[in-house]
Coordinates of C-alpha atoms in Angstrom, one line a residue:
X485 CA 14.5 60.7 -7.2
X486 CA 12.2 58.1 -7.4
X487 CA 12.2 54.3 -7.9
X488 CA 10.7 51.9 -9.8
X489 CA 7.6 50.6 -8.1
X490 CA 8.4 46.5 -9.6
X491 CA 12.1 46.8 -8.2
X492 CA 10.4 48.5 -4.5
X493 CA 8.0 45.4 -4.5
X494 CA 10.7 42.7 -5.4
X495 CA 13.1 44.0 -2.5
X496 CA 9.9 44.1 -0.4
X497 CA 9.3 40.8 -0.7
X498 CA 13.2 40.1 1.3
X499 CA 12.6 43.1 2.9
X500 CA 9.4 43.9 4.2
X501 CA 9.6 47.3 6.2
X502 CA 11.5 49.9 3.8
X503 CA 11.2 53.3 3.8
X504 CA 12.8 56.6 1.8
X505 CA 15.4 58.7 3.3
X506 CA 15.5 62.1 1.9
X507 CA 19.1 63.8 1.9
X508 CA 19.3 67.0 -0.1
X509 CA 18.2 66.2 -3.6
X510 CA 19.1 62.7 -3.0
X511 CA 16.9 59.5 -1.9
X512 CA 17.9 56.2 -0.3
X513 CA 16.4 53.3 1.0
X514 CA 16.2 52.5 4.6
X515 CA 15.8 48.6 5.2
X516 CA 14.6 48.3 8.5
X517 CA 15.9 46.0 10.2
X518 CA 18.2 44.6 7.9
X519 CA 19.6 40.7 8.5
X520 CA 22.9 40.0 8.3
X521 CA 24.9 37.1 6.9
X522 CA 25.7 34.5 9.8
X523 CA 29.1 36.0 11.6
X524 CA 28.3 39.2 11.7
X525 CA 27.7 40.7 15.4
X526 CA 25.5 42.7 15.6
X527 CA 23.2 40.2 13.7
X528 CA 20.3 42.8 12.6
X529 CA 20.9 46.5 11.8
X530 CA 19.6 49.3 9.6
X531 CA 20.5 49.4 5.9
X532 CA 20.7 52.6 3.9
X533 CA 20.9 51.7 0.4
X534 CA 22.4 54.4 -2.1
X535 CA 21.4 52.9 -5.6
X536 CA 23.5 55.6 -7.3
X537 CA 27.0 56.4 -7.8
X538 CA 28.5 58.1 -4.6
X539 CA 32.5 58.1 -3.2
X540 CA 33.6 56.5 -6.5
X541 CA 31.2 53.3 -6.4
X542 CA 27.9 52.6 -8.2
X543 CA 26.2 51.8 -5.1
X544 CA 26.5 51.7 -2.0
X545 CA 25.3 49.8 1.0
X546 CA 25.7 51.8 4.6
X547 CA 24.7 50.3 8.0
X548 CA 23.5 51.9 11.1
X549 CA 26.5 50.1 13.3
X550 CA 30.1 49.3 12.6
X551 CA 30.4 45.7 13.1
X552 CA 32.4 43.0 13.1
X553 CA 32.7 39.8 10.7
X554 CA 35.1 37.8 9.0
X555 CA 34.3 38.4 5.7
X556 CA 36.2 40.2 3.0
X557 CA 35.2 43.6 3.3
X558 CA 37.1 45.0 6.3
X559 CA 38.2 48.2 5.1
X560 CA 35.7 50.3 6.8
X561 CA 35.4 54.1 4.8
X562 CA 32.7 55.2 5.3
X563 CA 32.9 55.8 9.6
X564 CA 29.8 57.5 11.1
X565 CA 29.4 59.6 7.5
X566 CA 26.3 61.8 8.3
X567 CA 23.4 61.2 5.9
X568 CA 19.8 62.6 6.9
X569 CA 20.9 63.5 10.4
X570 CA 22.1 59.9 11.3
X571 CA 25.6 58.4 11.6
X572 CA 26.1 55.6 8.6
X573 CA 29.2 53.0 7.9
X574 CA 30.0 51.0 4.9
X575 CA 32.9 49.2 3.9
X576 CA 35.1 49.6 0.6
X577 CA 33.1 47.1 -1.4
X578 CA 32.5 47.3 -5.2
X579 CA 30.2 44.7 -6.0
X580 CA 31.1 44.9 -9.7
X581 CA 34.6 44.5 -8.9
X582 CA 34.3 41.7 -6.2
X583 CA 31.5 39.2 -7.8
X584 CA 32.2 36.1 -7.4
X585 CA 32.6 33.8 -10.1
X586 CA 29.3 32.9 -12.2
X587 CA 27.7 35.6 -10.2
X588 CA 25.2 38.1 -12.5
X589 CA 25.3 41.2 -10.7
X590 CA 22.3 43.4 -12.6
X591 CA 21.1 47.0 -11.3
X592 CA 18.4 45.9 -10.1
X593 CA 18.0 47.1 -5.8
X594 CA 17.4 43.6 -4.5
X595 CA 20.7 43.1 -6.5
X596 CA 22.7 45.7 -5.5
X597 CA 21.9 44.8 -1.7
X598 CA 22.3 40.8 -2.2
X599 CA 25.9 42.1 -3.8
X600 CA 26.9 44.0 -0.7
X601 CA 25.7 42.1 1.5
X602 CA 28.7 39.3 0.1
X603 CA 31.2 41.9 1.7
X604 CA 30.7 40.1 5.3
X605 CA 30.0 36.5 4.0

């Protein structure tokens, strides 16, 4: 799978060290390091973005730690899920389900990771 060069550049320009992750036939993108919202502990960890439909959500966003945070997605299920050889987490967060109000969630990849990223805000 490959992605399109204008959305790689615009998540670039929040994310300046990304790279692919090759499992099987499918790609992700590792965001390393990846910033987290204020709260969260640890503050920084890897992101692994899955821009495509997997475990019944369009996208999802797994991290390279479980943390902890006091935001609304605590439901951790994804717990050490092995992806290219490395131990992931995610929470249960659909970012189409849990927008917030006024909040234009396109497909876009720096909008799929701004969307999960609300899940420990």
């Amino acid at each position: 799978m490959t992605f399109d060069q204008d959305q790689i550049e615009e998540l670039k320009s929040c994310y300046p060290n990304l790279g692919a992750v090759e499992d099987g036939e499918k790609s992700f993108i590792l965001i390393s390091p990846l910033p987290l919202p204020p709260g969260c502990n640890p503050q920084i960890v890897d992101g692994l973005l899955c821009p495509f439909l997997r475990d019944g959500y369009p996208s999802r966003l797994f991290l390279s730690a479980k943390i902890t945070h006091k935001g609304q997605g605590q439901n951790w299920n994804a717990d050490g899920v092995m992806i290219a050889g490395r131990k992931w987490w995610a929470v249960s967060w659909n970012p189409l389900k849990n927008k917030q109000p006024n909040q234009d969630f396109n497909q876009r990849l720096l909008g799929m990771v701004t969307a999960h990223l609300q899940a420990f805000q």
